[in-house]
Amino acid sequence: MKSIALIGFMGSGKSTVGPLLARRQGRPFFDLDSIAERLSGKTVSEVFSGEGESGWRLWESRALAEVVEEELPFVLACGGGVVLDAKNRDILRQRFLTIYLDVSEAVLIERLRRNKGRPLLAVAEPEAAIAALLKARRALYEAAAHLIIETDLKNPTEVADEAQTAVAKLTGA
Ligand code: S3P
């Protein structure tokens, strides 16, 4: 039985839906940002300011390489940029059942308006940053995913229920 990875843009609900889905699956929940923070001994913001985005990507990839070796299946919420690395995308395709939580640009802009603690959006024009990042990443999320769930009009419980049903169908469980 494969572990489940949730991917998608910042603000797509991975960290909220993840624990709900983990409970339905009877599996532990892990958060990739938290694992990378533990490995680096710093917060995401501290890594970005000290080592830059490329530094964060290294910790994120190390965290994925570490967590994938867990013995029992689990549910993992990934950081929004995990798909930028081709090796990470391979791991997500091969070692996980990966679900992309898809959100429209308009909904993301609304949700991320009061963003705090996300260095990539701590810029003069966060809306433009969201649009550019989404444009660059959407195809990568789609390439890494086995399942795509549209989440715009759904609350986290509904998304977790849909994910649970889709996983059951896919795995014949
Ligand atoms: C990032 C997303 C963040 C975190 C870091 C970079 C990204 O995680 O990993 O700020 O590049 O999209 P969340 O998607 O959990 O906010």
mmCIF file of C-alpha atoms and ligand atoms in Angstrom:
data_model
loop_
_atom_site.group_PDB
_atom_site.id
_atom_site.type_symbol
_atom_site.label_atom_id
_atom_site.label_comp_id
_atom_site.label_asym_id
_atom_site.label_seq_id
_atom_site.Cartn_x
_atom_site.Cartn_y
_atom_site.Cartn_z
ATOM 1 C CA MET A 1 0.000 0.000 0.000
ATOM 2 C CA LYS A 2 1.487 3.308 -1.113
ATOM 3 C CA SER A 3 1.599 6.437 1.013
ATOM 4 C CA ILE A 4 -0.507 9.393 -0.125
ATOM 5 C CA ALA A 5 1.034 12.776 -0.975
ATOM 6 C CA LEU A 6 -0.980 15.980 -1.283
ATOM 7 C CA ILE A 7 0.495 18.565 -3.619
ATOM 8 C CA GLY A 8 -0.670 21.956 -4.818
ATOM 9 C CA PHE A 9 -0.115 25.658 -4.523
ATOM 10 C CA MET A 10 0.352 27.472 -1.216
ATOM 11 C CA GLY A 11 -3.105 27.919 0.266
ATOM 12 C CA SER A 12 -4.631 24.935 -1.533
ATOM 13 C CA GLY A 13 -5.531 23.265 1.776
ATOM 14 C CA LYS A 14 -2.919 20.467 1.893
ATOM 15 C CA SER A 15 -2.155 20.957 5.608
ATOM 16 C CA THR A 16 -5.848 21.076 6.541
ATOM 17 C CA VAL A 17 -7.055 18.255 4.310
ATOM 18 C CA GLY A 18 -4.008 16.063 5.104
ATOM 19 C CA PRO A 19 -4.891 15.261 8.737
ATOM 20 C CA LEU A 20 -8.561 14.727 7.809
ATOM 21 C CA LEU A 21 -7.592 12.248 5.090
ATOM 22 C CA ALA A 22 -5.048 10.570 7.392
ATOM 23 C CA ARG A 23 -7.812 9.992 9.966
ATOM 24 C CA ARG A 24 -10.083 8.465 7.318
ATOM 25 C CA GLN A 25 -7.214 6.237 6.160
ATOM 26 C CA GLY A 26 -6.157 5.309 9.711
ATOM 27 C CA ARG A 27 -2.611 6.409 8.874
ATOM 28 C CA PRO A 28 -0.197 8.922 10.419
ATOM 29 C CA PHE A 29 0.075 12.419 8.959
ATOM 30 C CA PHE A 30 3.358 14.164 8.131
ATOM 31 C CA ASP A 31 4.033 17.689 6.903
ATOM 32 C CA LEU A 32 7.019 18.086 4.566
ATOM 33 C CA ASP A 33 7.694 21.719 5.551
ATOM 34 C CA SER A 34 7.917 20.642 9.214
ATOM 35 C CA ILE A 35 10.309 17.797 8.376
ATOM 36 C CA ALA A 36 12.526 20.165 6.343
ATOM 37 C CA GLU A 37 12.448 22.657 9.213
ATOM 38 C CA ARG A 38 13.508 19.928 11.650
ATOM 39 C CA LEU A 39 16.355 18.782 9.392
ATOM 40 C CA SER A 40 17.637 22.331 8.841
ATOM 41 C CA GLY A 41 17.078 23.408 12.440
ATOM 42 C CA LYS A 42 15.453 26.608 11.114
ATOM 43 C CA THR A 43 12.027 27.914 10.109
ATOM 44 C CA VAL A 44 11.128 28.225 6.415
ATOM 45 C CA SER A 45 11.623 32.007 6.612
ATOM 46 C CA GLU A 46 15.013 31.638 8.294
ATOM 47 C CA VAL A 47 16.197 29.230 5.587
ATOM 48 C CA PHE A 48 14.985 31.564 2.814
ATOM 49 C CA SER A 49 16.708 34.587 4.342
ATOM 50 C CA GLY A 50 19.935 32.717 5.193
ATOM 51 C CA GLU A 51 20.296 30.265 2.306
ATOM 52 C CA GLY A 52 17.888 31.593 -0.315
ATOM 53 C CA GLU A 53 15.184 29.667 -2.156
ATOM 54 C CA SER A 54 17.735 27.179 -3.548
ATOM 55 C CA GLY A 55 18.775 26.364 0.031
ATOM 56 C CA TRP A 56 15.167 25.665 0.946
ATOM 57 C CA ARG A 57 14.774 23.382 -2.090
ATOM 58 C CA LEU A 58 17.683 21.247 -0.899
ATOM 59 C CA TRP A 59 16.187 20.809 2.586
ATOM 60 C CA GLU A 60 12.795 20.053 1.042
ATOM 61 C CA SER A 61 14.287 17.358 -1.228
ATOM 62 C CA ARG A 62 16.239 15.855 1.683
ATOM 63 C CA ALA A 63 13.043 15.778 3.730
ATOM 64 C CA LEU A 64 11.169 13.966 0.935
ATOM 65 C CA ALA A 65 13.999 11.460 0.500
ATOM 66 C CA GLU A 66 13.918 10.804 4.252
ATOM 67 C CA VAL A 67 10.168 10.499 4.768
ATOM 68 C CA VAL A 68 9.668 8.203 1.765
ATOM 69 C CA GLU A 69 11.677 5.564 3.630
ATOM 70 C CA GLU A 70 9.094 5.323 6.452
ATOM 71 C CA GLU A 71 8.013 1.738 6.855
ATOM 72 C CA LEU A 72 4.252 2.121 7.241
ATOM 73 C CA PRO A 73 2.031 4.056 4.804
ATOM 74 C CA PHE A 74 1.203 7.630 5.772
ATOM 75 C CA VAL A 75 -0.364 10.822 4.422
ATOM 76 C CA LEU A 76 2.016 13.665 3.524
ATOM 77 C CA ALA A 77 1.243 17.345 2.900
ATOM 78 C CA CYS A 78 3.998 18.738 0.644
ATOM 79 C CA GLY A 79 5.201 22.320 0.344
ATOM 80 C CA GLY A 80 3.951 24.065 -2.787
ATOM 81 C CA GLY A 81 7.357 24.022 -4.484
ATOM 82 C CA VAL A 82 8.174 20.341 -4.059
ATOM 83 C CA VAL A 83 7.365 19.648 -7.722
ATOM 84 C CA LEU A 84 10.058 22.018 -9.031
ATOM 85 C CA ASP A 85 12.696 19.289 -8.656
ATOM 86 C CA ALA A 86 12.463 16.547 -11.305
ATOM 87 C CA LYS A 87 13.708 13.903 -8.868
ATOM 88 C CA ASN A 88 10.999 14.876 -6.393
ATOM 89 C CA ARG A 89 8.402 14.550 -9.156
ATOM 90 C CA ASP A 90 9.727 11.039 -9.889
ATOM 91 C CA ILE A 91 9.440 10.103 -6.217
ATOM 92 C CA LEU A 92 5.888 11.470 -6.092
ATOM 93 C CA ARG A 93 4.903 9.479 -9.202
ATOM 94 C CA GLN A 94 6.625 6.243 -8.262
ATOM 95 C CA ARG A 95 6.555 5.941 -4.498
ATOM 96 C CA PHE A 96 3.297 7.723 -3.611
ATOM 97 C CA LEU A 97 -0.273 7.970 -4.690
ATOM 98 C CA THR A 98 -0.168 11.696 -5.342
ATOM 99 C CA ILE A 99 -3.196 13.999 -5.253
ATOM 100 C CA TYR A 100 -3.127 17.526 -6.659
ATOM 101 C CA LEU A 101 -5.475 19.925 -4.868
ATOM 102 C CA ASP A 102 -6.288 22.312 -7.701
ATOM 103 C CA VAL A 103 -7.447 25.862 -6.902
ATOM 104 C CA SER A 104 -8.191 28.727 -9.272
ATOM 105 C CA GLU A 105 -6.032 31.827 -9.280
ATOM 106 C CA ALA A 106 -8.930 34.008 -8.073
ATOM 107 C CA VAL A 107 -9.577 31.809 -5.030
ATOM 108 C CA LEU A 108 -5.873 31.607 -4.214
ATOM 109 C CA ILE A 109 -5.524 35.378 -4.323
ATOM 110 C CA GLU A 110 -8.447 35.711 -1.929
ATOM 111 C CA ARG A 111 -7.106 33.007 0.448
ATOM 112 C CA LEU A 112 -3.520 34.248 0.422
ATOM 113 C CA ARG A 113 -4.407 37.918 0.856
ATOM 114 C CA ARG A 114 -3.516 37.858 4.523
ATOM 115 C CA ASN A 115 -0.530 35.595 3.950
ATOM 116 C CA LYS A 116 2.123 35.574 6.663
ATOM 117 C CA GLY A 117 5.276 33.473 6.779
ATOM 118 C CA ARG A 118 5.439 32.564 3.093
ATOM 119 C CA PRO A 119 8.635 34.186 1.828
ATOM 120 C CA LEU A 120 7.746 33.858 -1.880
ATOM 121 C CA LEU A 121 4.646 36.002 -1.318
ATOM 122 C CA ALA A 122 6.301 38.595 0.927
ATOM 123 C CA VAL A 123 6.792 40.863 -2.090
ATOM 124 C CA ALA A 124 5.439 44.224 -3.271
ATOM 125 C CA GLU A 125 2.861 42.627 -5.592
ATOM 126 C CA PRO A 126 1.798 39.267 -4.174
ATOM 127 C CA GLU A 127 -1.040 38.907 -6.710
ATOM 128 C CA ALA A 128 1.417 39.083 -9.601
ATOM 129 C CA ALA A 129 3.698 36.613 -7.810
ATOM 130 C CA ILE A 130 0.808 34.164 -7.359
ATOM 131 C CA ALA A 131 -0.134 34.442 -11.046
ATOM 132 C CA ALA A 132 3.454 33.910 -12.240
ATOM 133 C CA LEU A 133 4.163 30.990 -9.886
ATOM 134 C CA LEU A 134 0.893 29.305 -10.773
ATOM 135 C CA LYS A 135 1.596 29.654 -14.483
ATOM 136 C CA ALA A 136 5.048 28.134 -14.044
ATOM 137 C CA ARG A 137 3.901 25.294 -11.788
ATOM 138 C CA ARG A 138 0.485 24.092 -12.903
ATOM 139 C CA ALA A 139 1.879 21.647 -15.499
ATOM 140 C CA LEU A 140 4.354 20.309 -12.928
ATOM 141 C CA TYR A 141 1.595 19.596 -10.400
ATOM 142 C CA GLU A 142 -0.371 17.834 -13.132
ATOM 143 C CA ALA A 143 2.683 15.814 -14.204
ATOM 144 C CA ALA A 144 3.398 14.622 -10.663
ATOM 145 C CA ALA A 145 -0.205 13.730 -9.757
ATOM 146 C CA HIS A 146 -2.191 10.519 -10.142
ATOM 147 C CA LEU A 147 -5.412 12.281 -9.160
ATOM 148 C CA ILE A 148 -6.615 15.867 -9.424
ATOM 149 C CA ILE A 149 -9.299 17.296 -7.140
ATOM 150 C CA GLU A 150 -10.889 20.640 -7.955
ATOM 151 C CA THR A 151 -11.296 22.381 -4.597
ATOM 152 C CA ASP A 152 -12.640 25.879 -5.329
ATOM 153 C CA LEU A 153 -16.196 25.350 -4.111
ATOM 154 C CA LYS A 154 -15.453 22.703 -1.470
ATOM 155 C CA ASN A 155 -14.594 22.878 2.210
ATOM 156 C CA PRO A 156 -11.735 20.751 3.649
ATOM 157 C CA THR A 157 -14.102 17.996 4.843
ATOM 158 C CA GLU A 158 -15.610 17.670 1.379
ATOM 159 C CA VAL A 159 -12.156 17.556 -0.220
ATOM 160 C CA ALA A 160 -11.004 14.873 2.247
ATOM 161 C CA ASP A 161 -14.160 12.831 1.561
ATOM 162 C CA GLU A 162 -13.623 13.113 -2.197
ATOM 163 C CA ALA A 163 -9.961 12.109 -1.806
ATOM 164 C CA GLN A 164 -10.939 9.128 0.355
ATOM 165 C CA THR A 165 -13.463 7.918 -2.231
ATOM 166 C CA ALA A 166 -11.043 8.425 -5.128
ATOM 167 C CA VAL A 167 -8.234 6.581 -3.335
ATOM 168 C CA ALA A 168 -10.555 3.670 -2.532
ATOM 169 C CA LYS A 169 -11.602 3.466 -6.169
ATOM 170 C CA LEU A 170 -8.044 3.617 -7.442
ATOM 171 C CA THR A 171 -6.655 1.055 -5.032
ATOM 172 C CA GLY A 172 -9.717 -1.183 -5.037
ATOM 173 C CA ALA A 173 -9.856 -0.886 -1.219
HETATM 174 C C1 S3P B 1 6.530 27.177 -0.911
HETATM 175 C C2 S3P B 1 5.456 26.714 -0.186
HETATM 176 C C3 S3P B 1 5.472 26.637 1.285
HETATM 177 C C4 S3P B 1 6.917 26.446 1.792
HETATM 178 C C5 S3P B 1 7.787 27.537 1.251
HETATM 179 C C6 S3P B 1 7.824 27.550 -0.290
HETATM 180 C C7 S3P B 1 6.407 27.245 -2.394
HETATM 181 O O1 S3P B 1 4.668 25.540 1.724
HETATM 182 O O2 S3P B 1 7.414 25.190 1.434
HETATM 183 O O3 S3P B 1 7.309 28.783 1.729
HETATM 184 O O4 S3P B 1 7.450 27.376 -3.074
HETATM 185 O O5 S3P B 1 5.266 27.155 -2.912
HETATM 186 P P1 S3P B 1 3.049 25.563 1.681
HETATM 187 O O6 S3P B 1 2.623 25.160 0.302
HETATM 188 O O7 S3P B 1 2.670 24.528 2.708
HETATM 189 O O8 S3P B 1 2.601 26.938 2.049
#
